């Protein structure tokens, strides 16, 4: 259809003219299926981004609207020691309501079946939580446990030990009935409670159990409800100023909101990177589709130019097709992302600590979809610029192709700026702080550059390395990698990036699992006996020997704080940011001994086994990272506050500590004779061969030493593994979006190359080749593509794994060889099988077609 007089000549006007869109629709008739396949490539990427960002936004809305329910009060003050009467009076002044809490870890015994379990005991009074609700069975159980003897437990405990409401459980010296089950718990006040079930009882019951004296894991807390006119953040700062030397932990709803939001934000950033990679991969697929489409439409464009169609108008026709292609994929991706977002909220609504409204986040959907659409259009514009280089003379040259991209010259720079701007916008939606969005875009560009470089190097090498002495079928299959209009680059990008992301996730999961399986080593303990008093050490060790369990370590612990460094108070150093604030507020549990553990090595100075004299500073050995944070070296002086007693110390050595091992490791170690008089407790470690031995040990401890808590590391690690398994599942599903983005690209790439393969097949059949020989050539080509794309993705994954292993996990850089071999075979197999399936029928076309010009 020739352009009529009066049609626009500028690109901007052409995009808003009916004739342009009518021509774009008519021109796409024979290619709509192929273009639709590539449109699906960006669906998964946009769906991943929309669902991830929408979920984060929904959680943030819920957190902001119910921040106080995350803490249960306006201000929580916690301490390892009981509050003095004058301190409590000052802390609670002006509060509307106050609740006291005493929390500690202890062994809970089930007399009916002789079992025991480490639990986190929370003794409460008052009406805490002041905000939010606690759901129990029966419904009045939360009010009853403060008024009558009894405990509330989590449902998992009843299921594990086949107990029921009304049964009596033994906690310390008391037997208490189960008053009910907590279905929705109050906010956690102790970080350790995430690894042990919580039980609740009245604080008056806790005081009579005989379990709080010197307990290493005990905590006291005051929960305050403040008047509406009082700002909890200002109250917190006021208390900090009034008690600068205290080690109290002060937490407001804003602090809890920030903590939860930070954890959510970090997880979302990681998932967002996967979604962004998926989108970019899909956009590259769209660019490849447009490139192949334009290459096939060269004669049509040349005819339009002969009929007087301006270059801008011809460009506008195919730009309209690209816009429609991107818009279709973006809208479908947004719809899928909304469905995923709402489905996740509906499925896990009961597991969230807050109430989350199940509704689309339309602002997030609009921003994410728009940015994704811009990325798609930016990639598509690059091959479209070559339309301007098609001249009317192309109608006279059979098989004319689009000339190289150099002629576009300066015209491509606005496209590059648009592309970079859209990518940065998406990266900033994922992570709005600092230079990290730019680093992310640069990292993605580097990964794509490596894959693109490998593709070009492969095409170059195959052109140079193929020899006439090779068997013809192999030579022909390898030569197909560098033929004109080959899809080698797109194939390597889609398969290589998908392999890279999935294998990197699997290798990272293996690194985590290796760390969690560290206690399986023969010298590593898996059970810690906490809060062993000095007069109980011999009895506890005899009990272990009686059960044929080894005593691996026995270490005394003394609680202390750092008061000053080189004569300067740590509070002053923290105010000027010369040391991290946590060093000024933390209570350290240190030990004294005259030997080094297998997990320790001296990195500077000399190990001290004794104190020189009563008036000399006490020698101390510091962990080297802690010394770096403090800015100290061997020979520097320190002042320590050991539970109210000042101890002057001198740094005599620095130690490198392998924290990945589960031995008793410490930041500060003193020689014998330094801390024996200080109040403390002892930790004894052992290693049990199985859960049965662990249960028998815990039952004996509950009867003989009720104050001693047995922390079974295998149970804690199992909890961690379950959490990580759930996270791994989510990450793997999101990584699957990248694979979903790669599949349409792979399918579309093979479909676009099908015309070329069909022509080659007919030519080979005309020259006498059999169908079997044609299939063998295709098999060689796809095998080479699959092997090289998989190998490139694996090399990138191994490099990423080495960085994670050395920098993050402090482990060896070499990954599991069997995993790499399996991934290599799987990825190569998918490439070969997919290529052969989508090329079915190519070898069956009769040679007569070449004579008719139908191929």
Tab-separated table of C-alpha atoms in Angstrom, residues 627-833:
chain	number	residue	atom	x	y	z
A	627	UNK	CA	41.209	-5.395	67.680
A	628	UNK	CA	40.832	-3.871	64.210
A	629	UNK	CA	37.436	-2.396	65.125
A	630	UNK	CA	38.859	-1.001	68.376
A	631	UNK	CA	41.897	0.378	66.573
A	632	UNK	CA	44.328	-1.239	69.030
A	633	UNK	CA	47.502	-3.282	68.730
A	634	UNK	CA	49.764	-5.384	70.913
A	635	UNK	CA	50.964	-3.374	73.920
A	636	UNK	CA	47.925	-1.070	74.161
A	637	UNK	CA	46.103	-0.682	77.486
A	638	UNK	CA	42.413	-1.364	78.120
A	639	UNK	CA	40.119	-0.885	81.107
A	640	UNK	CA	37.342	-3.439	81.666
A	641	UNK	CA	34.223	-3.243	83.803
A	642	UNK	CA	33.788	-6.733	85.274
A	643	UNK	CA	30.348	-6.473	86.879
A	644	UNK	CA	31.205	-3.251	88.695
A	645	UNK	CA	34.900	-3.997	89.328
A	646	UNK	CA	37.495	-2.194	87.173
A	647	UNK	CA	40.231	-4.419	85.736
A	648	UNK	CA	43.231	-2.864	83.973
A	649	UNK	CA	44.482	-5.006	81.114
A	650	UNK	CA	47.247	-4.977	78.529
A	651	UNK	CA	46.939	-6.514	75.068
A	652	UNK	CA	49.699	-9.123	74.752
A	653	UNK	CA	48.526	-11.017	71.663
A	654	UNK	CA	46.028	-11.078	68.822
A	655	UNK	CA	44.310	-14.281	67.690
A	656	UNK	CA	42.815	-15.439	64.424
A	657	UNK	CA	39.627	-17.368	65.272
A	658	UNK	CA	37.799	-19.725	62.961
A	659	UNK	CA	34.229	-18.735	63.838
A	660	UNK	CA	32.803	-21.260	61.388
A	661	UNK	CA	33.654	-24.027	63.848
A	662	UNK	CA	31.266	-24.594	66.744
A	663	UNK	CA	33.895	-24.788	69.464
A	664	UNK	CA	33.868	-22.374	72.411
A	665	UNK	CA	35.427	-19.292	70.851
A	666	UNK	CA	35.817	-15.908	72.571
A	667	UNK	CA	36.705	-12.335	71.705
A	668	UNK	CA	38.819	-11.939	74.849
A	669	UNK	CA	40.848	-14.638	76.621
A	670	UNK	CA	42.708	-14.077	79.923
A	671	UNK	CA	45.313	-16.227	81.685
A	672	UNK	CA	44.394	-18.197	84.832
A	673	UNK	CA	44.316	-16.167	88.034
A	674	UNK	CA	42.704	-13.107	86.444
A	675	UNK	CA	38.949	-13.655	86.818
A	676	UNK	CA	38.420	-16.569	89.171
A	677	UNK	CA	36.800	-14.386	91.809
A	678	UNK	CA	34.253	-12.848	89.471
A	679	UNK	CA	30.657	-14.184	89.343
A	680	UNK	CA	30.197	-16.441	86.381
A	681	UNK	CA	29.248	-19.856	85.136
A	682	UNK	CA	30.779	-22.666	83.106
A	683	UNK	CA	29.874	-24.096	79.714
A	684	UNK	CA	30.600	-27.766	79.066
A	685	UNK	CA	30.424	-29.220	75.547
A	686	UNK	CA	30.012	-32.763	74.351
A	687	UNK	CA	29.104	-34.663	71.215
A	688	UNK	CA	26.162	-37.061	71.053
A	689	UNK	CA	25.952	-39.672	68.284
A	690	UNK	CA	22.184	-39.487	67.752
A	691	UNK	CA	18.919	-37.927	68.944
A	692	UNK	CA	18.287	-40.807	71.338
A	693	UNK	CA	21.498	-40.115	73.248
A	694	UNK	CA	20.631	-36.404	73.310
A	695	UNK	CA	17.192	-37.141	74.791
A	696	UNK	CA	18.654	-39.430	77.471
A	697	UNK	CA	21.205	-36.775	78.430
A	698	UNK	CA	18.546	-34.090	78.702
A	699	UNK	CA	16.322	-36.269	80.885
A	700	UNK	CA	19.222	-36.947	83.276
A	701	UNK	CA	20.111	-33.248	83.437
A	702	UNK	CA	16.545	-32.179	84.227
A	703	UNK	CA	16.495	-34.519	87.206
A	704	UNK	CA	20.012	-33.927	88.566
A	705	UNK	CA	20.736	-30.318	87.565
A	706	UNK	CA	17.478	-28.473	86.742
A	707	UNK	CA	19.259	-25.123	86.296
A	708	UNK	CA	21.547	-26.485	83.549
A	709	UNK	CA	20.253	-25.986	80.006
A	710	UNK	CA	21.246	-28.403	77.251
A	711	UNK	CA	21.363	-26.648	73.899
A	712	UNK	CA	21.204	-29.311	71.216
A	713	UNK	CA	22.885	-27.684	68.259
A	714	UNK	CA	21.504	-30.266	65.882
A	715	UNK	CA	17.947	-29.120	66.679
A	716	UNK	CA	18.871	-25.470	66.175
A	717	UNK	CA	20.631	-26.250	62.912
A	718	UNK	CA	17.623	-28.230	61.774
A	719	UNK	CA	15.461	-25.166	62.396
A	720	UNK	CA	17.925	-23.030	60.450
A	721	UNK	CA	17.993	-25.579	57.639
A	722	UNK	CA	14.194	-25.515	57.420
A	723	UNK	CA	14.225	-21.720	57.215
A	724	UNK	CA	16.981	-21.738	54.615
A	725	UNK	CA	15.180	-24.464	52.705
A	726	UNK	CA	12.082	-22.272	52.489
A	727	UNK	CA	14.183	-19.290	51.414
A	728	UNK	CA	16.011	-21.490	48.907
A	729	UNK	CA	12.674	-22.606	47.476
A	730	UNK	CA	11.553	-18.995	47.025
A	731	UNK	CA	14.874	-18.056	45.418
A	732	UNK	CA	14.792	-21.091	43.125
A	733	UNK	CA	11.240	-20.258	42.036
A	734	UNK	CA	12.295	-16.687	41.279
A	735	UNK	CA	15.351	-17.964	39.438
A	736	UNK	CA	12.910	-20.062	37.435
A	737	UNK	CA	11.573	-16.786	36.053
A	738	UNK	CA	14.939	-16.319	34.403
A	739	UNK	CA	14.618	-19.753	32.847
A	740	UNK	CA	11.079	-18.890	31.749
A	741	UNK	CA	12.466	-15.753	30.115
A	742	UNK	CA	15.153	-17.815	28.404
A	743	UNK	CA	12.776	-20.450	27.021
A	744	UNK	CA	10.812	-18.073	24.707
A	745	UNK	CA	14.129	-16.607	23.556
A	746	UNK	CA	15.452	-20.081	22.834
A	747	UNK	CA	12.247	-21.062	21.047
A	748	UNK	CA	12.102	-17.826	19.105
A	749	UNK	CA	15.784	-18.004	18.210
A	750	UNK	CA	15.368	-21.489	16.797
A	751	UNK	CA	12.204	-20.493	14.933
A	752	UNK	CA	13.965	-17.486	13.403
A	753	UNK	CA	16.828	-19.732	12.291
A	754	UNK	CA	14.439	-22.314	10.898
A	755	UNK	CA	14.103	-20.499	7.538
A	756	UNK	CA	17.865	-20.527	7.072
A	757	UNK	CA	18.117	-24.178	8.087
A	758	UNK	CA	15.254	-25.048	5.749
A	759	UNK	CA	17.014	-23.424	2.805
A	760	UNK	CA	20.298	-25.122	3.665
A	761	UNK	CA	18.533	-28.469	4.027
A	762	UNK	CA	16.933	-28.171	0.611
A	763	UNK	CA	20.266	-27.193	-0.938
A	764	UNK	CA	21.971	-30.161	0.711
A	765	UNK	CA	19.183	-32.493	-0.428
A	766	UNK	CA	19.563	-31.111	-3.973
A	767	UNK	CA	23.267	-31.941	-3.826
A	768	UNK	CA	22.472	-35.508	-2.780
A	769	UNK	CA	22.517	-35.396	1.047
A	770	UNK	CA	20.217	-37.783	2.882
A	771	UNK	CA	17.782	-36.808	5.625
A	772	UNK	CA	19.993	-38.613	8.154
A	773	UNK	CA	23.010	-36.530	7.135
A	774	UNK	CA	21.004	-33.306	7.471
A	775	UNK	CA	19.883	-34.332	10.958
A	776	UNK	CA	23.473	-35.146	11.895
A	777	UNK	CA	24.594	-31.674	10.834
A	778	UNK	CA	21.863	-30.132	12.996
A	779	UNK	CA	22.868	-32.368	15.903
A	780	UNK	CA	26.481	-31.206	15.651
A	781	UNK	CA	25.408	-27.545	15.546
A	782	UNK	CA	23.097	-27.768	18.563
A	783	UNK	CA	25.578	-29.850	20.519
A	784	UNK	CA	28.272	-27.230	19.975
A	785	UNK	CA	25.883	-24.438	20.998
A	786	UNK	CA	24.616	-26.322	24.055
A	787	UNK	CA	28.057	-27.359	25.269
A	788	UNK	CA	29.596	-23.924	24.864
A	789	UNK	CA	26.649	-21.995	26.359
A	790	UNK	CA	26.497	-24.369	29.333
A	791	UNK	CA	30.259	-24.230	29.786
A	792	UNK	CA	30.236	-20.418	29.732
A	793	UNK	CA	27.420	-20.242	32.268
A	794	UNK	CA	29.232	-22.719	34.528
A	795	UNK	CA	32.507	-20.782	34.352
A	796	UNK	CA	30.671	-17.598	35.398
A	797	UNK	CA	28.914	-19.509	38.197
A	798	UNK	CA	32.212	-20.942	39.458
A	799	UNK	CA	33.742	-17.455	39.482
A	800	UNK	CA	30.759	-16.063	41.426
A	801	UNK	CA	30.896	-19.013	43.828
A	802	UNK	CA	34.606	-18.434	44.461
A	803	UNK	CA	33.918	-14.809	45.387
A	804	UNK	CA	31.077	-15.802	47.739
A	805	UNK	CA	33.080	-18.637	49.292
A	806	UNK	CA	36.194	-16.565	50.004
A	807	UNK	CA	34.637	-13.208	50.886
A	808	UNK	CA	31.359	-14.209	52.597
A	809	UNK	CA	31.513	-17.814	53.767
A	810	UNK	CA	35.279	-18.037	54.422
A	811	UNK	CA	35.373	-21.417	52.704
A	812	UNK	CA	37.293	-23.088	49.923
A	813	UNK	CA	36.591	-21.672	46.441
A	814	UNK	CA	36.157	-25.029	44.691
A	815	UNK	CA	32.525	-26.098	44.199
A	816	UNK	CA	30.960	-29.543	44.077
A	817	UNK	CA	32.189	-31.231	40.911
A	818	UNK	CA	29.194	-33.569	40.682
A	819	UNK	CA	26.783	-30.629	40.792
A	820	UNK	CA	28.680	-28.892	37.991
A	821	UNK	CA	28.733	-32.082	35.933
A	822	UNK	CA	24.997	-32.593	36.413
A	823	UNK	CA	24.222	-28.982	35.514
A	824	UNK	CA	26.438	-29.223	32.434
A	825	UNK	CA	24.737	-32.379	31.176
A	826	UNK	CA	21.243	-31.016	31.937
A	827	UNK	CA	21.787	-27.629	30.267
A	828	UNK	CA	23.490	-29.148	27.224
A	829	UNK	CA	20.742	-31.753	26.939
A	830	UNK	CA	17.999	-29.107	27.038
A	831	UNK	CA	19.745	-27.157	24.284
A	832	UNK	CA	20.224	-30.179	22.019
A	833	UNK	CA	16.776	-31.693	22.560
